[in-house]
Coordinates of N, CA and C and ligand atoms in Angstrom, one line a residue:
M1 N 49.7 118.8 5.2 CA 50.1 117.5 4.6 C 50.5 117.7 3.2
A2 N 51.5 117.0 2.7 CA 52.0 117.2 1.3 C 50.9 116.7 0.3
M3 N 50.9 117.4 -0.8 CA 50.0 117.0 -1.9 C 50.5 115.7 -2.5
P4 N 49.5 114.9 -3.0 CA 50.0 113.7 -3.6 C 50.9 114.0 -4.8
V5 N 51.9 113.2 -5.0 CA 52.7 113.5 -6.2 C 52.0 113.1 -7.5
R6 N 52.2 113.8 -8.6 CA 51.5 113.5 -9.8 C 52.4 112.9 -10.8
I7 N 52.1 111.7 -11.2 CA 53.0 110.9 -12.1 C 52.3 110.7 -13.4
V8 N 52.9 111.1 -14.5 CA 52.4 110.8 -15.9 C 53.2 109.6 -16.5
G9 N 52.5 108.6 -16.9 CA 53.1 107.5 -17.6 C 52.9 107.7 -19.1
L10 N 54.0 107.5 -19.8 CA 53.9 107.7 -21.3 C 54.5 106.5 -22.0
G11 N 53.8 106.0 -23.0 CA 54.4 105.0 -23.8 C 53.4 104.1 -24.5
G12 N 53.8 102.8 -24.7 CA 53.0 101.9 -25.4 C 53.3 102.0 -26.9
S13 N 53.0 100.9 -27.6 CA 53.2 100.9 -29.1 C 51.8 101.4 -29.7
L14 N 51.7 101.4 -31.0 CA 50.5 101.9 -31.6 C 49.5 100.8 -31.9
R15 N 49.8 99.6 -31.4 CA 48.9 98.5 -31.7 C 48.0 98.2 -30.4
A16 N 46.8 97.5 -30.7 CA 45.8 97.4 -29.7 C 46.3 96.6 -28.5
G17 N 47.0 95.5 -28.7 CA 47.4 94.6 -27.6 C 48.8 94.9 -27.1
S18 N 49.1 96.2 -27.0 CA 50.5 96.6 -26.7 C 51.0 96.2 -25.3
T19 N 52.1 95.4 -25.3 CA 52.6 94.9 -24.0 C 53.3 96.0 -23.2
S20 N 53.9 97.0 -24.0 CA 54.6 98.1 -23.3 C 53.6 99.0 -22.6
R21 N 52.4 99.0 -23.2 CA 51.3 99.8 -22.5 C 50.9 99.1 -21.3
T22 N 50.7 97.8 -21.3 CA 50.3 97.0 -20.1 C 51.3 97.2 -19.0
A23 N 52.6 97.1 -19.4 CA 53.7 97.2 -18.4 C 53.6 98.6 -17.7
L24 N 53.3 99.6 -18.5 CA 53.2 100.9 -18.0 C 52.1 101.0 -17.0
A25 N 51.0 100.4 -17.4 CA 49.8 100.5 -16.5 C 50.1 99.8 -15.1
A26 N 50.8 98.7 -15.2 CA 51.2 98.0 -13.9 C 52.1 98.8 -13.1
A27 N 53.0 99.5 -13.7 CA 53.9 100.4 -12.9 C 53.1 101.5 -12.3
L28 N 52.2 102.1 -13.0 CA 51.4 103.2 -12.5 C 50.5 102.7 -11.3
D29 N 50.0 101.4 -11.4 CA 49.3 100.8 -10.3 C 50.1 100.8 -9.1
G30 N 51.4 100.5 -9.2 CA 52.3 100.5 -8.1 C 52.5 101.8 -7.5
A31 N 52.6 102.9 -8.3 CA 52.7 104.2 -7.8 C 51.4 104.7 -7.1
A32 N 50.3 104.4 -7.8 CA 49.0 104.8 -7.2 C 48.8 104.1 -5.8
A33 N 49.2 102.9 -5.7 CA 49.1 102.2 -4.4 C 49.8 102.9 -3.2
T34 N 50.8 103.7 -3.6 CA 51.5 104.5 -2.5 C 50.9 105.9 -2.3
G35 N 49.8 106.2 -3.0 CA 49.1 107.4 -2.9 C 49.3 108.5 -4.0
A36 N 50.1 108.1 -5.0 CA 50.3 109.1 -6.1 C 49.1 109.2 -7.0
D37 N 48.9 110.4 -7.5 CA 47.9 110.6 -8.6 C 48.6 110.2 -9.9
V38 N 48.0 109.3 -10.7 CA 48.6 108.8 -11.9 C 47.7 109.1 -13.1
R39 N 48.4 109.3 -14.2 CA 47.7 109.4 -15.5 C 48.5 108.6 -16.6
L40 N 47.9 107.8 -17.3 CA 48.5 107.1 -18.4 C 48.3 107.8 -19.7
I41 N 49.3 108.2 -20.4 CA 49.2 108.7 -21.8 C 49.7 107.7 -22.8
W42 N 48.8 107.1 -23.5 CA 49.2 106.1 -24.5 C 49.5 106.8 -25.8
L43 N 50.7 106.5 -26.4 CA 51.1 107.2 -27.6 C 50.1 107.0 -28.7
R44 N 49.4 105.9 -28.7 CA 48.3 105.6 -29.7 C 47.2 106.7 -29.7
D45 N 46.9 107.1 -28.4 CA 45.8 108.1 -28.2 C 46.3 109.5 -28.6
L46 N 47.6 109.7 -28.4 CA 48.1 111.1 -28.6 C 48.0 111.5 -30.1
G47 N 48.3 110.6 -31.0 CA 48.3 110.9 -32.4 C 49.1 112.1 -32.8
L48 N 50.3 112.2 -32.3 CA 51.2 113.3 -32.6 C 51.7 113.2 -34.0
P49 N 51.7 114.3 -34.8 CA 52.4 114.2 -36.1 C 53.9 114.2 -35.9
L50 N 54.7 113.9 -36.9 CA 56.1 113.9 -36.8 C 56.5 115.4 -36.5
Y51 N 57.5 115.5 -35.6 CA 58.0 116.8 -35.2 C 58.5 117.6 -36.3
T52 N 58.0 118.8 -36.4 CA 58.7 119.8 -37.3 C 58.5 121.2 -36.6
A53 N 59.4 122.1 -36.9 CA 59.3 123.5 -36.4 C 58.8 124.4 -37.4
E54 N 58.4 123.8 -38.6 CA 57.9 124.7 -39.7 C 56.5 125.3 -39.5
H55 N 55.7 124.6 -38.7 CA 54.3 125.1 -38.5 C 54.1 125.3 -37.0
A56 N 53.1 126.0 -36.6 CA 52.8 126.2 -35.2 C 52.5 124.8 -34.6
P57 N 52.9 124.5 -33.4 CA 52.7 123.2 -32.8 C 51.2 122.9 -32.8
P58 N 50.8 121.6 -33.1 CA 49.4 121.2 -33.1 C 48.9 121.2 -31.6
P59 N 47.6 121.3 -31.4 CA 47.1 121.3 -30.0 C 47.5 120.1 -29.2
A60 N 47.5 118.9 -29.9 CA 47.9 117.7 -29.2 C 49.3 117.8 -28.6
A61 N 50.2 118.4 -29.3 CA 51.6 118.5 -28.9 C 51.7 119.5 -27.7
R62 N 50.9 120.6 -27.8 CA 50.9 121.6 -26.7 C 50.3 121.0 -25.4
E63 N 49.2 120.3 -25.6 CA 48.5 119.7 -24.4 C 49.5 118.6 -23.8
F64 N 50.1 117.8 -24.6 CA 51.1 116.8 -24.1 C 52.2 117.5 -23.4
A65 N 52.8 118.5 -23.9 CA 53.9 119.2 -23.3 C 53.4 119.8 -21.9
D66 N 52.2 120.4 -21.9 CA 51.7 121.0 -20.7 C 51.5 119.9 -19.6
A67 N 51.0 118.8 -20.0 CA 50.7 117.7 -19.0 C 52.1 117.2 -18.4
V68 N 53.1 117.1 -19.3 CA 54.4 116.7 -18.8 C 55.0 117.8 -17.9
H69 N 54.8 119.0 -18.2 CA 55.4 120.1 -17.4 C 54.7 120.1 -16.0
A70 N 53.4 119.8 -16.0 CA 52.6 119.9 -14.7 C 52.9 118.7 -13.8
C71 N 53.5 117.7 -14.2 CA 53.6 116.5 -13.4 C 54.9 116.6 -12.5
D72 N 55.0 115.7 -11.5 CA 56.1 115.7 -10.6 C 57.1 114.6 -11.1
A73 N 56.7 113.6 -11.8 CA 57.5 112.5 -12.2 C 56.9 111.8 -13.4
M74 N 57.7 111.1 -14.1 CA 57.2 110.3 -15.3 C 57.6 108.9 -15.2
I75 N 56.9 108.0 -15.9 CA 57.3 106.7 -16.2 C 57.2 106.5 -17.7
W76 N 58.3 106.0 -18.3 CA 58.3 105.8 -19.8 C 58.3 104.3 -20.0
S77 N 57.6 103.9 -21.1 CA 57.6 102.5 -21.4 C 57.5 102.4 -23.0
S78 N 58.6 101.8 -23.5 CA 58.6 101.7 -25.0 C 58.8 100.3 -25.4
P79 N 58.2 99.9 -26.5 CA 58.7 98.6 -27.1 C 60.1 98.7 -27.6
T80 N 60.8 97.6 -27.8 CA 62.1 97.7 -28.4 C 61.9 97.5 -29.9
Y81 N 62.3 98.5 -30.6 CA 62.3 98.5 -32.1 C 63.7 98.6 -32.6
Q82 N 64.2 97.7 -33.4 CA 65.5 97.7 -33.9 C 66.5 98.1 -32.9
G83 N 66.4 97.5 -31.7 CA 67.4 97.7 -30.7 C 67.4 99.0 -29.9
S84 N 66.2 99.7 -30.1 CA 66.1 101.0 -29.4 C 64.7 101.3 -29.1
V85 N 64.4 102.6 -28.8 CA 63.0 103.0 -28.6 C 62.2 103.0 -29.9
S86 N 60.9 103.0 -29.9 CA 60.1 103.1 -31.1 C 60.2 104.5 -31.6
G87 N 59.9 104.6 -32.9 CA 59.9 106.0 -33.5 C 58.9 106.8 -32.9
S88 N 57.7 106.3 -32.6 CA 56.6 107.1 -32.0 C 57.0 107.6 -30.6
F89 N 57.7 106.8 -29.9 CA 58.2 107.3 -28.6 C 59.2 108.4 -28.7
K90 N 60.1 108.2 -29.6 CA 61.2 109.3 -29.8 C 60.5 110.5 -30.3
N91 N 59.5 110.4 -31.2 CA 58.9 111.6 -31.7 C 58.2 112.4 -30.6
A92 N 57.6 111.7 -29.7 CA 56.9 112.4 -28.5 C 58.0 113.1 -27.7
M93 N 59.1 112.5 -27.6 CA 60.2 113.2 -26.9 C 60.7 114.4 -27.6
D94 N 60.7 114.3 -28.9 CA 61.2 115.5 -29.8 C 60.2 116.7 -29.5
W95 N 58.9 116.4 -29.4 CA 58.0 117.5 -29.2 C 58.2 118.2 -27.8
L96 N 58.9 117.5 -26.9 CA 59.2 118.2 -25.6 C 60.1 119.4 -25.7
I97 N 60.6 119.6 -26.9 CA 61.3 120.9 -27.1 C 60.4 122.1 -26.9
L98 N 59.1 121.8 -26.8 CA 58.2 122.9 -26.5 C 58.4 123.4 -25.0
L99 N 59.1 122.5 -24.2 CA 59.3 122.9 -22.8 C 60.7 123.6 -22.7
A100 N 61.3 124.0 -23.8 CA 62.7 124.6 -23.7 C 62.6 125.9 -22.9
D101 N 61.5 126.7 -23.0 CA 61.5 128.0 -22.3 C 60.6 127.9 -21.1
A102 N 60.2 126.7 -20.7 CA 59.3 126.5 -19.5 C 60.2 126.9 -18.3
V103 N 59.5 127.2 -17.2 CA 60.3 127.5 -16.0 C 59.8 126.4 -14.9
P104 N 60.7 125.5 -14.5 CA 62.0 125.3 -15.1 C 61.9 124.5 -16.4
P105 N 63.0 124.6 -17.2 CA 62.9 124.0 -18.5 C 62.8 122.4 -18.6
Y106 N 62.3 121.9 -19.6 CA 62.3 120.5 -19.9 C 61.8 119.7 -18.7
L107 N 62.5 118.7 -18.3 CA 62.1 117.8 -17.2 C 62.9 118.0 -15.9
T108 N 63.3 119.3 -15.7 CA 64.1 119.6 -14.5 C 63.4 119.1 -13.2
N109 N 64.2 118.4 -12.4 CA 63.7 117.9 -11.1 C 62.6 116.9 -11.2
K110 N 62.5 116.2 -12.3 CA 61.5 115.2 -12.4 C 62.2 113.8 -12.5
P111 N 61.9 112.9 -11.5 CA 62.4 111.5 -11.7 C 61.7 110.8 -12.8
I112 N 62.4 110.0 -13.5 CA 61.8 109.2 -14.6 C 62.1 107.7 -14.4
G113 N 61.0 106.9 -14.4 CA 61.2 105.5 -14.4 C 61.1 104.9 -15.8
L114 N 62.0 103.9 -16.0 CA 62.2 103.4 -17.4 C 61.8 102.0 -17.5
I115 N 61.0 101.7 -18.5 CA 60.5 100.3 -18.8 C 60.6 100.1 -20.3
S116 N 60.9 98.8 -20.7 CA 60.8 98.4 -22.1 C 60.3 97.0 -22.1
T117 N 59.7 96.7 -23.3 CA 59.4 95.3 -23.6 C 60.1 94.9 -24.9
A118 N 60.5 93.7 -25.0 CA 61.3 93.2 -26.2 C 60.9 91.8 -26.5
G119 N 61.0 91.5 -27.8 CA 60.7 90.1 -28.2 C 61.9 89.2 -27.9
G120 N 63.1 89.8 -27.9 CA 64.3 89.1 -27.5 C 64.9 89.6 -26.2
V121 N 66.2 89.8 -26.2 CA 66.8 90.2 -25.0 C 67.5 91.6 -25.1
Q122 N 67.1 92.4 -26.0 CA 67.7 93.7 -26.2 C 67.1 94.9 -25.5
G123 N 66.2 94.5 -24.5 CA 65.4 95.6 -23.9 C 66.2 96.6 -23.1
L124 N 67.4 96.1 -22.6 CA 68.2 97.1 -21.8 C 68.8 98.2 -22.7
Q125 N 69.0 97.9 -24.0 CA 69.4 98.9 -24.9 C 68.3 100.0 -25.0
T126 N 67.1 99.6 -25.0 CA 66.0 100.5 -25.1 C 66.0 101.4 -23.9
V127 N 66.1 100.8 -22.7 CA 66.2 101.5 -21.4 C 67.4 102.5 -21.5
N128 N 68.5 102.1 -22.0 CA 69.7 103.0 -22.0 C 69.4 104.1 -23.0
A129 N 68.7 103.9 -24.1 CA 68.4 105.0 -25.0 C 67.5 106.0 -24.3
M130 N 66.5 105.4 -23.5 CA 65.6 106.3 -22.8 C 66.4 107.1 -21.7
D131 N 67.4 106.5 -21.1 CA 68.2 107.2 -20.1 C 69.0 108.4 -20.8
F132 N 69.5 108.2 -22.0 CA 70.2 109.3 -22.7 C 69.2 110.4 -22.9
I133 N 67.9 110.1 -23.3 CA 66.9 111.1 -23.6 C 66.6 111.8 -22.3
A134 N 66.4 111.1 -21.2 CA 66.0 111.7 -19.9 C 67.1 112.7 -19.5
R135 N 68.4 112.3 -19.7 CA 69.4 113.2 -19.3 C 69.5 114.5 -20.2
S136 N 69.2 114.3 -21.5 CA 69.2 115.4 -22.4 C 68.1 116.4 -22.0
L137 N 67.0 115.9 -21.4 CA 65.9 116.7 -21.1 C 66.0 117.2 -19.6
R138 N 67.2 116.9 -19.0 CA 67.4 117.3 -17.6 C 66.6 116.6 -16.6
G139 N 66.1 115.4 -16.9 CA 65.4 114.6 -16.0 C 66.3 113.7 -15.2
W140 N 65.8 113.0 -14.2 CA 66.6 112.2 -13.3 C 66.1 110.7 -13.5
S141 N 66.9 109.9 -14.2 CA 66.5 108.5 -14.4 C 66.6 107.8 -13.0
V142 N 65.5 107.1 -12.7 CA 65.5 106.3 -11.5 C 66.4 105.0 -11.7
P143 N 67.3 104.7 -10.8 CA 68.2 103.6 -11.0 C 67.5 102.3 -11.2
L144 N 66.4 102.0 -10.5 CA 65.7 100.8 -10.8 C 65.0 100.8 -12.1
V145 N 65.4 100.0 -13.0 CA 64.8 100.0 -14.4 C 64.2 98.6 -14.6
M146 N 63.3 98.5 -15.7 CA 62.6 97.2 -15.9 C 62.5 96.9 -17.4
P147 N 63.6 96.3 -18.0 CA 63.5 95.8 -19.3 C 62.9 94.4 -19.3
V148 N 61.7 94.3 -19.9 CA 61.0 92.9 -19.9 C 61.4 92.2 -21.2
P149 N 62.2 91.1 -21.0 CA 62.7 90.4 -22.2 C 61.6 89.4 -22.6
Q150 N 61.7 88.9 -23.9 CA 60.8 87.8 -24.4 C 59.3 88.1 -24.0
S151 N 58.8 89.2 -24.5 CA 57.5 89.6 -24.0 C 56.4 88.6 -24.3
W152 N 56.6 87.7 -25.3 CA 55.6 86.7 -25.6 C 55.5 85.7 -24.5
R153 N 56.5 85.6 -23.6 CA 56.4 84.7 -22.4 C 55.6 85.4 -21.3
T154 N 55.7 86.7 -21.2 CA 55.2 87.5 -20.0 C 53.8 88.0 -20.2
F155 N 53.4 88.1 -21.5 CA 52.1 88.7 -21.8 C 51.4 87.7 -22.7
D156 N 50.0 87.6 -22.6 CA 49.3 86.8 -23.5 C 49.0 87.5 -24.8
P157 N 48.4 86.8 -25.8 CA 48.3 87.5 -27.1 C 47.5 88.8 -27.1
D158 N 46.7 89.0 -26.1 CA 45.9 90.2 -25.9 C 46.7 91.3 -25.2
G159 N 47.9 91.0 -24.8 CA 48.8 92.0 -24.2 C 48.6 92.0 -22.7
Q160 N 47.9 91.0 -22.1 CA 47.7 91.0 -20.6 C 48.9 90.3 -19.9
L161 N 49.3 90.8 -18.8 CA 50.4 90.2 -18.0 C 50.0 88.9 -17.5
V162 N 50.8 87.9 -17.7 CA 50.6 86.5 -17.2 C 51.6 86.1 -16.2
D163 N 52.6 86.9 -16.0 CA 53.7 86.6 -15.1 C 53.6 87.5 -13.8
E164 N 53.2 86.9 -12.7 CA 52.9 87.7 -11.5 C 54.2 88.3 -10.9
A165 N 55.3 87.6 -11.1 CA 56.6 88.1 -10.6 C 57.0 89.4 -11.4
V166 N 56.8 89.4 -12.7 CA 57.1 90.6 -13.5 C 56.2 91.7 -13.1
A167 N 54.9 91.4 -12.9 CA 53.9 92.4 -12.5 C 54.3 93.0 -11.2
G168 N 54.8 92.2 -10.3 CA 55.3 92.8 -9.0 C 56.5 93.7 -9.1
Q169 N 57.4 93.3 -10.0 CA 58.6 94.1 -10.3 C 58.2 95.5 -10.9
L170 N 57.2 95.4 -11.8 CA 56.7 96.7 -12.4 C 56.1 97.6 -11.4
R171 N 55.3 97.0 -10.5 CA 54.6 97.8 -9.5 C 55.7 98.4 -8.5
A172 N 56.7 97.6 -8.2 CA 57.8 98.1 -7.4 C 58.5 99.3 -8.0
L173 N 58.7 99.2 -9.3 CA 59.3 100.4 -10.0 C 58.4 101.6 -9.9
G174 N 57.1 101.4 -10.1 CA 56.2 102.5 -9.9 C 56.3 103.1 -8.5
A175 N 56.3 102.3 -7.5 CA 56.4 102.8 -6.1 C 57.7 103.5 -5.9
E176 N 58.8 103.1 -6.5 CA 60.1 103.7 -6.4 C 60.1 105.1 -7.0
V177 N 59.5 105.2 -8.2 CA 59.4 106.5 -8.8 C 58.6 107.5 -7.9
A178 N 57.5 107.0 -7.3 CA 56.7 107.8 -6.4 C 57.5 108.3 -5.2
R179 N 58.4 107.4 -4.7 CA 59.2 107.7 -3.6 C 60.2 108.8 -3.9
A180 N 60.8 108.7 -5.1 CA 61.8 109.7 -5.6 C 61.1 111.0 -5.8
A181 N 59.9 111.0 -6.3 CA 59.1 112.2 -6.5 C 58.8 112.9 -5.2
R182 N 58.5 112.1 -4.2 CA 58.2 112.7 -2.9 C 59.5 113.4 -2.3
Q183 N 60.6 112.8 -2.6 CA 61.9 113.4 -2.1 C 62.1 114.7 -2.7
F184 N 61.8 114.8 -4.0 CA 62.0 116.1 -4.7 C 61.0 117.1 -4.1
Q185 N 59.7 116.6 -3.9 CA 58.7 117.5 -3.4 C 59.1 118.0 -2.0
T186 N 59.7 117.2 -1.2 CA 60.0 117.6 0.2 C 61.4 118.3 0.3
H187 N 62.4 117.8 -0.4 CA 63.7 118.3 -0.2 C 64.3 119.0 -1.4
G188 N 63.6 119.0 -2.5 CA 64.1 119.7 -3.7 C 65.2 118.9 -4.4
T189 N 65.4 117.7 -3.9 CA 66.4 116.8 -4.6 C 66.1 115.4 -4.3
C190 N 66.9 114.5 -4.7 CA 66.6 113.1 -4.6 C 67.8 112.4 -3.9
D191 N 67.9 112.5 -2.6 CA 69.0 111.9 -1.9 C 68.7 110.5 -1.4
Y192 N 69.1 109.5 -2.1 CA 68.8 108.2 -1.8 C 69.3 107.8 -0.4
A193 N 70.4 108.3 0.0 CA 70.9 107.9 1.3 C 70.0 108.3 2.4
E194 N 69.1 109.3 2.3 CA 68.3 109.7 3.4 C 67.2 108.7 3.8
D195 N 66.5 108.1 2.8 CA 65.5 107.2 3.1 C 66.0 105.7 3.2
R196 N 67.1 105.5 2.6 CA 67.6 104.1 2.6 C 69.0 104.1 2.9
P197 N 69.4 104.2 4.2 CA 70.8 104.3 4.5 C 71.6 103.1 4.1
V198 N 72.8 103.3 3.6 CA 73.7 102.1 3.2 C 74.3 101.6 4.5
A199 N 74.2 100.3 4.7 CA 74.8 99.7 5.9 C 76.3 100.0 6.0
A200 N 76.7 100.3 7.2 CA 78.1 100.7 7.5 C 79.1 99.7 7.0
D201 N 78.7 98.4 7.0 CA 79.7 97.3 6.7 C 79.5 96.8 5.2
S202 N 78.7 97.6 4.4 CA 78.4 97.1 3.1 C 79.6 97.3 2.1
G203 N 80.6 98.1 2.5 CA 81.7 98.3 1.7 C 81.5 99.4 0.6
R204 N 80.3 99.9 0.6 CA 79.9 100.9 -0.4 C 80.2 102.3 0.1
P205 N 80.6 103.2 -0.7 CA 80.8 104.6 -0.3 C 79.6 105.3 0.2
Ligands
FMN301 C1 59.4 97.0 -36.0 C2 59.8 96.1 -34.9 C3 61.1 96.0 -34.5 C4 61.5 95.2 -33.4 N1 62.8 95.1 -33.0 C5 63.2 94.3 -32.0 C6 64.5 94.3 -31.6 O1 65.4 94.9 -32.1 N2 64.8 93.5 -30.5 C7 63.9 92.8 -29.8 O2 64.2 92.1 -28.9 N3 62.6 92.8 -30.2 C8 62.2 93.6 -31.3 N4 60.9 93.6 -31.7 C9 59.9 92.9 -30.9 C10 59.2 93.8 -29.9 O3 60.1 94.6 -29.1 C11 58.2 93.1 -29.0 O4 57.3 92.4 -29.7 C12 57.5 94.1 -28.0 O5 56.9 93.3 -27.0 C13 56.5 94.9 -28.7 O6 55.9 95.8 -27.8 P1 54.3 96.1 -27.9 O7 53.6 94.8 -27.4 O8 54.1 97.2 -26.9 O9 53.9 96.4 -29.3 C14 60.5 94.4 -32.7 C15 59.2 94.5 -33.2 C16 58.8 95.3 -34.2 C17 57.4 95.4 -34.6

């Protein structure tokens, strides 16, 4: 029998009631419900210094890079800051240069699920910024993404989800990432057509 796929969730803001952290946890719940092994890495707990190549990498950065290298798939969740990912999220991505000489390098063959929360309606920009990063790191962005707009409507002041429909969509994203990870585990690639055939009369190629 195949090993459970290992999914690392990365994200959240640095504040206690982070909605992007809660969204990440909901997505990981969805992945775990399908049998995946999941781990949530909250950026606040990582405490990574700003990236520099001038000194030896700190242990936190090395451990972070090792955890990413060991997983089969990731889910990223960032708040929207000034129309893009937060600085702390981008800084964590910059530290993944430690995987440049890994075998295989960076995020090769890892599906990545993308989530953002936003006070307004610019969350898709954040997801698109994460997509650029995923591609630069040779990861595979999962087509189903989840930009949560107007986070103050969807989460209470403590950062808890109060919208069950959004919670369900986040869990579905997590399940989709796990499904893609299983395809890589089984086939070495992610052929969407195999598990989900397109109807002959759909007009799609
Ligand atoms: C520094 C900063 C910049 C922000 N920039 C934007 C923005 O450009 N667009 C937007 O829709 N919301 C913006 N927001 C609102 C956050 O995206 C929103 O409150 C989000 O839910 C915060 O995530 P968190 O709960 O994980 O901290 C900003 C908030 C902060 C603190």
